[in-house]
GROMACS .gro file of C-alpha atoms in nm:
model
  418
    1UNK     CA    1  12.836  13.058  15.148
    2UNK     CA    2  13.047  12.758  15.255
    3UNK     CA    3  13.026  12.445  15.072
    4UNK     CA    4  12.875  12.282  15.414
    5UNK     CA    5  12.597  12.546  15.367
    6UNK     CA    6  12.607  12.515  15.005
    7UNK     CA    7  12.519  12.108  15.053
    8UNK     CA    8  12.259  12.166  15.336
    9UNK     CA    9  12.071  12.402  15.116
   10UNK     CA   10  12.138  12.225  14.774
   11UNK     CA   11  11.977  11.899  14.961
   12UNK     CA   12  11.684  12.096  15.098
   13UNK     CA   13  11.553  12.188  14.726
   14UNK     CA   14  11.623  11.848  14.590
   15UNK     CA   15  11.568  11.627  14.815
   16UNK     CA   16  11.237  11.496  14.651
   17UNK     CA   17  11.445  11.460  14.335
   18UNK     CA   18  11.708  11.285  14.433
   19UNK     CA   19  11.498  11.019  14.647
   20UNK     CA   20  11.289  10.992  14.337
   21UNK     CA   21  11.585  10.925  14.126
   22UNK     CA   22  11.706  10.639  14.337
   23UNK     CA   23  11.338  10.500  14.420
   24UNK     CA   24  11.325  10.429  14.014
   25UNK     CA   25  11.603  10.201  13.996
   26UNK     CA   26  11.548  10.037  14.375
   27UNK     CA   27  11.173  10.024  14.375
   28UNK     CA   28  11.150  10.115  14.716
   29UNK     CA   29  11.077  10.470  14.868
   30UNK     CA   30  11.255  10.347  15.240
   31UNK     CA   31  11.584  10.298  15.040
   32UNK     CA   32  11.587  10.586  14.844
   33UNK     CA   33  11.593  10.775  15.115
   34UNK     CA   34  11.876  10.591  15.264
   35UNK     CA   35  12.069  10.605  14.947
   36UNK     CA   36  11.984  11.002  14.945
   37UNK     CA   37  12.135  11.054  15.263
   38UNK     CA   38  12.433  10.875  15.166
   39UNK     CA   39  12.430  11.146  14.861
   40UNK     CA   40  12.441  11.453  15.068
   41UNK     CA   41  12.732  11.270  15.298
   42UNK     CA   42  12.960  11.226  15.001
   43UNK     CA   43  12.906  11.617  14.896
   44UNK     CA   44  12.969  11.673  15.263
   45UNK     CA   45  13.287  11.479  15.235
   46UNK     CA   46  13.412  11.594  14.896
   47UNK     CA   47  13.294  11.987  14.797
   48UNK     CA   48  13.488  12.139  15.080
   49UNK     CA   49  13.764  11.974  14.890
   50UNK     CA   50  13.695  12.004  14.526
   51UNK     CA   51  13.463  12.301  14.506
   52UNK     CA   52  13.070  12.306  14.501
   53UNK     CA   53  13.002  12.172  14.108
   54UNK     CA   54  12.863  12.382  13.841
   55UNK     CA   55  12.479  12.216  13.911
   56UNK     CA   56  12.494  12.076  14.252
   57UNK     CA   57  12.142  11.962  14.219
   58UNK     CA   58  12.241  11.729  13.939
   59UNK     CA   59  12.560  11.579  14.129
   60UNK     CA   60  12.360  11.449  14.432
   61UNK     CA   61  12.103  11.325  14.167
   62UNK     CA   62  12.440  11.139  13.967
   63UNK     CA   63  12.590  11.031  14.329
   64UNK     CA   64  12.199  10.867  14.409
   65UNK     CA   65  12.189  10.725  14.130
   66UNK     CA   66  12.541  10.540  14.105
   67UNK     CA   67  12.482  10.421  14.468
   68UNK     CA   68  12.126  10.296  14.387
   69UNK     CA   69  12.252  10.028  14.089
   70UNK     CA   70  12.564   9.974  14.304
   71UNK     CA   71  12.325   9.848  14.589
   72UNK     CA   72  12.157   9.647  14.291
   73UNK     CA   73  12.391   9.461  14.143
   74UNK     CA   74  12.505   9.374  14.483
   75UNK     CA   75  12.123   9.166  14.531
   76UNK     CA   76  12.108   9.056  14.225
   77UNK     CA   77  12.277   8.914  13.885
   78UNK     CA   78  12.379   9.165  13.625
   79UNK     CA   79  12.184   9.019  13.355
   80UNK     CA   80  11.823   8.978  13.565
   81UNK     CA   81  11.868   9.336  13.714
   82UNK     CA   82  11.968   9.474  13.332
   83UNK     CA   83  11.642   9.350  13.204
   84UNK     CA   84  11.466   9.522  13.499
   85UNK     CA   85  11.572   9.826  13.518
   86UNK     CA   86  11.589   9.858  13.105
   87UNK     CA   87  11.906  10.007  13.059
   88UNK     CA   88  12.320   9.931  13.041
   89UNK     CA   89  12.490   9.949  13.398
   90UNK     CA   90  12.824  10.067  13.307
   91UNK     CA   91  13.148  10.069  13.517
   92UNK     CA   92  13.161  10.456  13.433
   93UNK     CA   93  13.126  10.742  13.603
   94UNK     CA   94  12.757  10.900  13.564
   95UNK     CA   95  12.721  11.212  13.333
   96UNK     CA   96  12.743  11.521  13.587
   97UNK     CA   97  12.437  11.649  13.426
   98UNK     CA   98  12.134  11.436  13.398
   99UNK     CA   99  12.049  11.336  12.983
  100UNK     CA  100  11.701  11.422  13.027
  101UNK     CA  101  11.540  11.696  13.253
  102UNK     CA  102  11.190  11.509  13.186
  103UNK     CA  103  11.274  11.191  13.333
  104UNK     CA  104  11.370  11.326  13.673
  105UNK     CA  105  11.027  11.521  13.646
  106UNK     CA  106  10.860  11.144  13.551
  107UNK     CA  107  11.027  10.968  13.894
  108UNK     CA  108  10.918  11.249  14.101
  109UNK     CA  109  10.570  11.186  13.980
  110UNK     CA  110  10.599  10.869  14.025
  111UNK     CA  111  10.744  10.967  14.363
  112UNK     CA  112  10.409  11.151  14.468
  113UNK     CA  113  10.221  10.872  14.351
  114UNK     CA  114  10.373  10.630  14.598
  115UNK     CA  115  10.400  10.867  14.854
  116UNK     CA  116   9.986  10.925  14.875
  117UNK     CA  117   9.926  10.520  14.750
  118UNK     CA  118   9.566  10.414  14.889
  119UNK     CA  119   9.681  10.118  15.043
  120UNK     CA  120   9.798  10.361  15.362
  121UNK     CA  121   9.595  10.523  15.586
  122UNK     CA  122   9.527  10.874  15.593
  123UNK     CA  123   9.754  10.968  15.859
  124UNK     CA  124  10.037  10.782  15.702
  125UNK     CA  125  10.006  10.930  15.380
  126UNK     CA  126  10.029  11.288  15.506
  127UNK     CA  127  10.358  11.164  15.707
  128UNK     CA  128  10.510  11.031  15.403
  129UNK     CA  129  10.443  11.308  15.160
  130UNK     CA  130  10.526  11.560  15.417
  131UNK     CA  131  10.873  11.370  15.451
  132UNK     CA  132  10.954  11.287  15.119
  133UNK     CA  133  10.818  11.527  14.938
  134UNK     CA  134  10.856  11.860  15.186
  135UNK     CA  135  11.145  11.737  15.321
  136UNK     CA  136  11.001  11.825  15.670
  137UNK     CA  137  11.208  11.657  15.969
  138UNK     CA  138  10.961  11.448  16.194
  139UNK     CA  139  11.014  11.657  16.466
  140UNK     CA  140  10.857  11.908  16.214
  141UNK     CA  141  10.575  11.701  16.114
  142UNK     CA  142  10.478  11.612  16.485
  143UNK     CA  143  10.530  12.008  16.632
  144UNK     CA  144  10.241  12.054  16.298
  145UNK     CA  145  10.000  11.803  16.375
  146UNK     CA  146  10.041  11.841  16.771
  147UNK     CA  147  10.168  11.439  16.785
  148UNK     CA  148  10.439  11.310  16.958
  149UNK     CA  149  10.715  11.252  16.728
  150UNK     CA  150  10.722  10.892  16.782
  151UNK     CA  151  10.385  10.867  16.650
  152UNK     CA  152  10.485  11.022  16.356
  153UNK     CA  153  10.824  10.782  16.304
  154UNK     CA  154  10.636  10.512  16.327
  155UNK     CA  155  10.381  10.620  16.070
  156UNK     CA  156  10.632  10.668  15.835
  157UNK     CA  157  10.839  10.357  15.909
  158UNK     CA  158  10.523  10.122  15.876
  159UNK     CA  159  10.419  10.327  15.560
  160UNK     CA  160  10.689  10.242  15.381
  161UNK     CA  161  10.674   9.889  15.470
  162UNK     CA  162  10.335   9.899  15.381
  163UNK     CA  163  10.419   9.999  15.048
  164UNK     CA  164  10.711   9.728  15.008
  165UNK     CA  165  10.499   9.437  15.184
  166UNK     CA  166  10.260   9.558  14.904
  167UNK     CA  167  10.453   9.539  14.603
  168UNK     CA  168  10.404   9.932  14.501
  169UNK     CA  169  10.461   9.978  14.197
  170UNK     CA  170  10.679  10.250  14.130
  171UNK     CA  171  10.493  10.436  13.862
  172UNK     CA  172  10.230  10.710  13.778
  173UNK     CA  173   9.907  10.509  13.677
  174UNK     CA  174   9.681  10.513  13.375
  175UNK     CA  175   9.389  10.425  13.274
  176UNK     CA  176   9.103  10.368  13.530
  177UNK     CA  177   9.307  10.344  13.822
  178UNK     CA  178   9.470  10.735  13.708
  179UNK     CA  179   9.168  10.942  13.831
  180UNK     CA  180   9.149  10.738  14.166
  181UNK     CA  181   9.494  10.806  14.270
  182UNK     CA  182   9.540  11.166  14.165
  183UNK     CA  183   9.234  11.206  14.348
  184UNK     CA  184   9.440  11.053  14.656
  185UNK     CA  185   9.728  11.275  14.605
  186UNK     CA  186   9.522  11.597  14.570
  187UNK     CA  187   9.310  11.545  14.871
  188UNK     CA  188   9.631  11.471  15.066
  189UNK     CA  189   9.788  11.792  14.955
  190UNK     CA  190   9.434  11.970  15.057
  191UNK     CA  191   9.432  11.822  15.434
  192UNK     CA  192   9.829  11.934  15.492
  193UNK     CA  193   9.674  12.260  15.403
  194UNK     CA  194   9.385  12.305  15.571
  195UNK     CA  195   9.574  12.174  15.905
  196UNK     CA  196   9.769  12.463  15.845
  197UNK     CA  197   9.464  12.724  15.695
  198UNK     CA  198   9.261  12.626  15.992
  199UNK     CA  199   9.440  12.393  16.238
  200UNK     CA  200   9.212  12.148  16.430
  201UNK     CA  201   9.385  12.199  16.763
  202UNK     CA  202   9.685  12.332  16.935
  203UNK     CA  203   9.719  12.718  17.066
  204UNK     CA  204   9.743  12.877  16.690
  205UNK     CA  205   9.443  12.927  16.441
  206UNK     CA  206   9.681  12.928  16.147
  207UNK     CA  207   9.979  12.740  16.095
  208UNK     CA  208  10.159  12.944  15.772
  209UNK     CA  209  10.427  12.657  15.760
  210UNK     CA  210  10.199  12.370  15.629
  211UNK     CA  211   9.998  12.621  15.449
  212UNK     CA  212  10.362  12.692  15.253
  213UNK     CA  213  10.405  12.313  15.219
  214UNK     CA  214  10.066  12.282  15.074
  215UNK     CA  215  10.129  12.569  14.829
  216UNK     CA  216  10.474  12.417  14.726
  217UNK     CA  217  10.340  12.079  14.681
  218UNK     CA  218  10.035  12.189  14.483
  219UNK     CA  219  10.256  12.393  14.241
  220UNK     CA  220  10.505  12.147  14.200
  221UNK     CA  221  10.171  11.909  14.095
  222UNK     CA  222  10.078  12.167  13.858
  223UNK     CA  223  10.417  12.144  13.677
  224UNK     CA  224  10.466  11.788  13.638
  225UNK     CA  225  10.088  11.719  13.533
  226UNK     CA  226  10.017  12.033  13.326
  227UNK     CA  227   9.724  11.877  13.138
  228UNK     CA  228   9.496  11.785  13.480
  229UNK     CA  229   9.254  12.005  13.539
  230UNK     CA  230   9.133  11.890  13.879
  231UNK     CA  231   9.533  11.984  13.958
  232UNK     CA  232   9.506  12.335  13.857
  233UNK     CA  233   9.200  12.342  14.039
  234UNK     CA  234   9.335  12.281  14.318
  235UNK     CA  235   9.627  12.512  14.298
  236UNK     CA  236   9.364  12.757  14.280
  237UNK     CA  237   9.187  12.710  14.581
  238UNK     CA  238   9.483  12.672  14.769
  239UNK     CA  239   9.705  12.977  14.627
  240UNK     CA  240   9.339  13.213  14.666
  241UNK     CA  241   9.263  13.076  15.023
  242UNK     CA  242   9.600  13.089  15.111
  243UNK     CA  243   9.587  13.461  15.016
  244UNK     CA  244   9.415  13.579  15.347
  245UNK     CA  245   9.625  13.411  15.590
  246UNK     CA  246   9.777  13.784  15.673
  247UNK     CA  247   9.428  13.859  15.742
  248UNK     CA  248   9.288  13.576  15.930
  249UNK     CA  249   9.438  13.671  16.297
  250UNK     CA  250   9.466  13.949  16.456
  251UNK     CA  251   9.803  14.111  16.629
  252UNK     CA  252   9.792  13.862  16.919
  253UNK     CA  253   9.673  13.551  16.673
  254UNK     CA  254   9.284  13.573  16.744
  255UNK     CA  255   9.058  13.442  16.468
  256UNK     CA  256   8.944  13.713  16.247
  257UNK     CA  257   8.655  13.642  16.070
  258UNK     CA  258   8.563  13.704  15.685
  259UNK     CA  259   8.345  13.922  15.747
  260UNK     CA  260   8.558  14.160  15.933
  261UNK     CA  261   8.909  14.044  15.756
  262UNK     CA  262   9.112  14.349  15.646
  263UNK     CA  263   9.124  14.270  15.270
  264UNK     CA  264   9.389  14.519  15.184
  265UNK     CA  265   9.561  14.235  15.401
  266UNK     CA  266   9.532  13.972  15.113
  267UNK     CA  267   9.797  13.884  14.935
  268UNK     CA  268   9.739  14.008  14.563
  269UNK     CA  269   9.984  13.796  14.401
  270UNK     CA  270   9.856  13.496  14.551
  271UNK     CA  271   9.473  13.547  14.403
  272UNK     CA  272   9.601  13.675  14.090
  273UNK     CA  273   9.827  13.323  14.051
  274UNK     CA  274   9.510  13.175  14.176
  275UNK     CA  275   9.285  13.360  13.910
  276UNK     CA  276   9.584  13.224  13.663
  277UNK     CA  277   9.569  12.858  13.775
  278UNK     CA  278   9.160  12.855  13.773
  279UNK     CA  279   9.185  12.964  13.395
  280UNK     CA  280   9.411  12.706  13.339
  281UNK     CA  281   9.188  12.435  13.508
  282UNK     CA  282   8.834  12.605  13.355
  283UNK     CA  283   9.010  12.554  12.965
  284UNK     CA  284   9.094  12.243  13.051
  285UNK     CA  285   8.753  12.108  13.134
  286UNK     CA  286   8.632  12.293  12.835
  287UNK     CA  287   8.842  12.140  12.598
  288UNK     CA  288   8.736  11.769  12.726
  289UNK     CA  289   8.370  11.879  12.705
  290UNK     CA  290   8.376  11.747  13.083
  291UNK     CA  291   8.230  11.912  13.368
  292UNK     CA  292   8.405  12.109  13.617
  293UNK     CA  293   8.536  11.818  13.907
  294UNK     CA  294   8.570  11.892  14.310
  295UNK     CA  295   8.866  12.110  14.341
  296UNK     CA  296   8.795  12.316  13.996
  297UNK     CA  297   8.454  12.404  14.170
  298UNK     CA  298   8.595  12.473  14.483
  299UNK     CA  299   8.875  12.694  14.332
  300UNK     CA  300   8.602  12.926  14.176
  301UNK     CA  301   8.375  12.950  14.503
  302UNK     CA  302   8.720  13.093  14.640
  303UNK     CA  303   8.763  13.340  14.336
  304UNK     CA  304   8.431  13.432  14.400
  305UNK     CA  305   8.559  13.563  14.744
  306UNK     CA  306   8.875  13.711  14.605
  307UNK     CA  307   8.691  13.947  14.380
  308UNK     CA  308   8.457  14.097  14.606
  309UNK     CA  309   8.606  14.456  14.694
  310UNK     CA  310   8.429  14.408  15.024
  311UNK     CA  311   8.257  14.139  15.203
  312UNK     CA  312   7.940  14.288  15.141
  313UNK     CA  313   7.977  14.264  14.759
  314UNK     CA  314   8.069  13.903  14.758
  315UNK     CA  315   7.831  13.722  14.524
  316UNK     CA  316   7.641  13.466  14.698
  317UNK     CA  317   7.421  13.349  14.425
  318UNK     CA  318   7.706  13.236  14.217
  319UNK     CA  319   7.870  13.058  14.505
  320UNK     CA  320   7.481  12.896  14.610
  321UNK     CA  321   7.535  12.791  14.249
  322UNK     CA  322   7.829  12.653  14.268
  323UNK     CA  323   7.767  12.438  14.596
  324UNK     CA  324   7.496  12.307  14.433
  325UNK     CA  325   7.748  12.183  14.155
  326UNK     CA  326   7.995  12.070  14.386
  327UNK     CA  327   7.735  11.878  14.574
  328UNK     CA  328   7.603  11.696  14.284
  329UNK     CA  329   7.967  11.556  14.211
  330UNK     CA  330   8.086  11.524  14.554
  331UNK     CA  331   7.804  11.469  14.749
  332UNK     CA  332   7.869  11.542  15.108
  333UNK     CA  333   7.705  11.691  15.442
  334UNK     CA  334   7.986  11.945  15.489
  335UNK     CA  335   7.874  12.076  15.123
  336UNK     CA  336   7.550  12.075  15.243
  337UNK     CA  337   7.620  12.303  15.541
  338UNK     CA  338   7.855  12.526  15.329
  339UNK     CA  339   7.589  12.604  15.068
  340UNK     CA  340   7.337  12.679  15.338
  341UNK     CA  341   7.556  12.926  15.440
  342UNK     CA  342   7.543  13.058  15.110
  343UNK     CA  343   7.175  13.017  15.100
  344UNK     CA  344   7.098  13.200  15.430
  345UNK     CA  345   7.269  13.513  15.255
  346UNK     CA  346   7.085  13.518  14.954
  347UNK     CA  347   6.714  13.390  15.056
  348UNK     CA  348   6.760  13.423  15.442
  349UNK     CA  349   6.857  13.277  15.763
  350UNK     CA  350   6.542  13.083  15.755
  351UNK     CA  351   6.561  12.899  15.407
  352UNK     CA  352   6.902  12.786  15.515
  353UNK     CA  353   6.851  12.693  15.868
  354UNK     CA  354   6.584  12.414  15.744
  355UNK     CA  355   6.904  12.273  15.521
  356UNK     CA  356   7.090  12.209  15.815
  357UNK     CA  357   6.810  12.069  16.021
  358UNK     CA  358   6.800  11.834  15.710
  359UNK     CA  359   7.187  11.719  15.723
  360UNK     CA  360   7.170  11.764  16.135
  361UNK     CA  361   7.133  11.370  16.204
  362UNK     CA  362   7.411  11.289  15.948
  363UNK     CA  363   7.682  11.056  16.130
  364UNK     CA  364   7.976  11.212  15.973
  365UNK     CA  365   7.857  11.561  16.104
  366UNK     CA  366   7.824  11.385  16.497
  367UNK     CA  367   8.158  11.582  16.636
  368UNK     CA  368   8.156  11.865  16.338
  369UNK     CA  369   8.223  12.166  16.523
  370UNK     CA  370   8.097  12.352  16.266
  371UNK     CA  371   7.713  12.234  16.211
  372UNK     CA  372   7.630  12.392  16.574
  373UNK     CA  373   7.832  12.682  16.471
  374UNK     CA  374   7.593  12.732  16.174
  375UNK     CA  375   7.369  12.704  16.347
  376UNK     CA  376   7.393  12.926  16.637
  377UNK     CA  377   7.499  13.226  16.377
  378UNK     CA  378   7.106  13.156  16.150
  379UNK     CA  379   6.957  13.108  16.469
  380UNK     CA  380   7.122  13.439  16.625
  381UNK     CA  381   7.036  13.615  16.298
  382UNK     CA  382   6.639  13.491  16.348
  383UNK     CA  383   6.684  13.657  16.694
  384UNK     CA  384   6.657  13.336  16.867
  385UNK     CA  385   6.964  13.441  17.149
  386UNK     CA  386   6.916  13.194  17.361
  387UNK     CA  387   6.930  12.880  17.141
  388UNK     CA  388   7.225  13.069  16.942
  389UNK     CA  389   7.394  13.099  17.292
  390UNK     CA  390   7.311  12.690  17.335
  391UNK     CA  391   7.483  12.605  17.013
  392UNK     CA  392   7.747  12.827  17.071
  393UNK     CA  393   7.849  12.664  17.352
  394UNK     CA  394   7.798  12.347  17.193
  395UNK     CA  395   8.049  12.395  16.905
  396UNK     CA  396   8.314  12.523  17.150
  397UNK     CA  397   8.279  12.185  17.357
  398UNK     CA  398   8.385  12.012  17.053
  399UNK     CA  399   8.681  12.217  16.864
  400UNK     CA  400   8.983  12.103  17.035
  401UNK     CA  401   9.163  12.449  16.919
  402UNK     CA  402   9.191  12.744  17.205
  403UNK     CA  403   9.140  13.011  16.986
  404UNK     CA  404   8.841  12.894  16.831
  405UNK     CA  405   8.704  12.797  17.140
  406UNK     CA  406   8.738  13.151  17.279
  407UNK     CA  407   8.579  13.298  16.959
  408UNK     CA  408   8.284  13.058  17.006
  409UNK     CA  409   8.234  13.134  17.350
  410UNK     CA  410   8.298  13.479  17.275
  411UNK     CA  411   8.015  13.474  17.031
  412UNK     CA  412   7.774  13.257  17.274
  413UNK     CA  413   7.817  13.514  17.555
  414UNK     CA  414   7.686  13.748  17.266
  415UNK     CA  415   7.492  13.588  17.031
  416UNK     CA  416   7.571  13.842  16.720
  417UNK     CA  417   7.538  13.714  16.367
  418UNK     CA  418   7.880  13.655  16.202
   0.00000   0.00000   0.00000
């Protein structure tokens, strides 16, 4: 490997790390990345000369770091900067290796926790975390989410504006204000994923690449906040979900659905760090005498899936149970729907067909592809064709991906149960 190779991917792995490094002594995530890029330059300039160092990680962390108080004590008096930052600014070289492994893990927490602040929108908060945190070009980030990249360069830009124009802190939270912000951070991770599990438009079904991102992201969460259990639960759902992906599409990338999904096709050492991560998550909760939150729930409806040998031996009740939990702690309509599909499999079509009728007129369900695509399969399986066929139709008018358009009208020409 040549040293340019050697700094390209060096820079790829810690790129998060070294932006969070700098973003600690600047306070601003825009910077940072400036003063990262100026990082991987100078290895670009000097380790075809002097050889690629012993931990090149730690170099471009050193480099970031030396150019981000530089850049200080050019704004601002020695003295006023010393007090803020909290430490001695030397004129010395910084050590090649970092002194302590557990403060670059604390900035890139601190990192994520900027990256998914609530002050930005939704949109922007994918864009930034995707940038900073997967190190995904925005060329990338737009050919994911079907935008023009310009769309996405301009999210990010006025993000991080946002955040300075805001005063940001540059810190993990505690306290109160902890549980509302993870909660940001863990549903961002869960939307880059399920953009990529089951993408909302485009040509493709499944996107693996932001399904990897998701995965990466989520473990890396995991890591740095090993005593969350709402993090393990989500590093659950995602690693046990993201286990059928193989299976999910046939040879020419048509939707295959669970019921017919290969399962010889799932990945086994995805469910079984899955299983790992949900045991992690369920002694958690146990030890705070809490109950299980969102994602933990979530994560076991998914390992209920996993463990089923065949779709027909998948344990409905449970997961009825379980939506039940998950919709008396995060009430929604989209909970609703998913435990009446559970429902209609363990008391009938009928049973769960009046649960949707009941969540039918809810606003955020208008546009949901998915209620008339419930629908149409407990209406199909009451032998009720031609309203299946109407619904059908329905939900295919509203998905703005091909593929699942074809399936739906696939399934409205033929109006077969799932």
């Amino acid at each position: 490997m040549t040293a340019t190779n050697a700094v390209e991917t060096v820079f790829r792995i810690e790129r998060a790390r070294i932006i969070a490094a700098a973003a600690r002594v600047v306070r601003d995530v825009g910077i940072a990345e400036e003063i990262a890029q100026d990082a991987m330059v100078a290895a670009l300039e000097q380790w075809p000369e002097s050889g690629v160092p012993d931990n090149p990680g730690a170099w471009l962390v050193s480099v970031a770091k030396r150019r981000a108080i530089d850049l200080v004590r050019r704004k601002e008096t020695y003295a006023r900067k010393l007090a803020e930052v909290g430490r001695a600014l030397e004129d010395v070289p910084p050590p090649e290796v970092p002194s302590d492994a557990d403060e670059i893990d604390d900035d890139l927490l601190r990192l994520i926790f900027t990256a998914c602040h609530p002050v930005l929108s939704t949109d922007a908060r994918i864009a930034l975390t995707l940038r900073l945190l997967g190190g995904l070009t925005t060329e990338e980030i737009a050919r994911a989410f079907l935008v023009p990249e310009a769309t996405v360069a301009q999210r990010i830009v006025r993000a991080k504006r946002s955040l300075a124009k805001a005063g940001v802190p540059f810190e993990v939270p505690y306290g109160p204000d902890r549980a509302t912000r993870l909660g940001s951070v863990l549903d961002v991770i869960y939307l880059v994923f399920n953009e990529g599990y089951s993408a909302t438009k485009g040509d493709d079904w499944v996107r693996p690449g932001l399904v990897e991102d998701a995965l990466r992201l989520s473990r890396q969460l995991a890591a740095l906040m090993p005593a969350e259990p709402e993090v393990h639960g989500l590093n659950a759902l995602l690693e046990v979900q993201a286990s059928r992906v193989p299976a999910r599409t046939d040879a020419d990338g048509r939707p295959v659905l669970l019921a017919a999904q290969n399962r010889a096709r799932w990945n086994r050492l995805l469910i079984h760090r899955g299983f790992e991560a949900l045991a992690r998550a369920s002694a958690l909760t146990t030890a705070a005498g809490t109950p299980p939150g969102p994602y933990v729930l979530q994560g076991a409806i998914a390992a209920c899936h996993a463990r089923a040998v065949r779709y027909e031996d998948t344990d409905w009740r449970t997961i009825a149970v379980l939506y039940g939990q998950l919709a008396a702690v995060a009430p929604s309509p989209v909970v609703e729907l998913n435990r009446a599909v559970a429902i209609s499999m363990t008391d009938g079509p009928e049973a769960a067909l009046a649960l949707v009728d009941a969540v039918a007129d809810d606003p955020a369900l208008k546009d949901y592809h998915l209620l008339p695509s419930v629908r149409g399969d407990l209406l199909a399986r009451l032998d009720r064709p031609a309203e299946a066929a109407a619904q059908f139709t329905r939900a295919a008018a509203l998905t703005h991906n091909a593929r699942e358009r074809a399936l739906l009208l696939t399934r409205a020409a033929t109006c077969g149960p799932a």
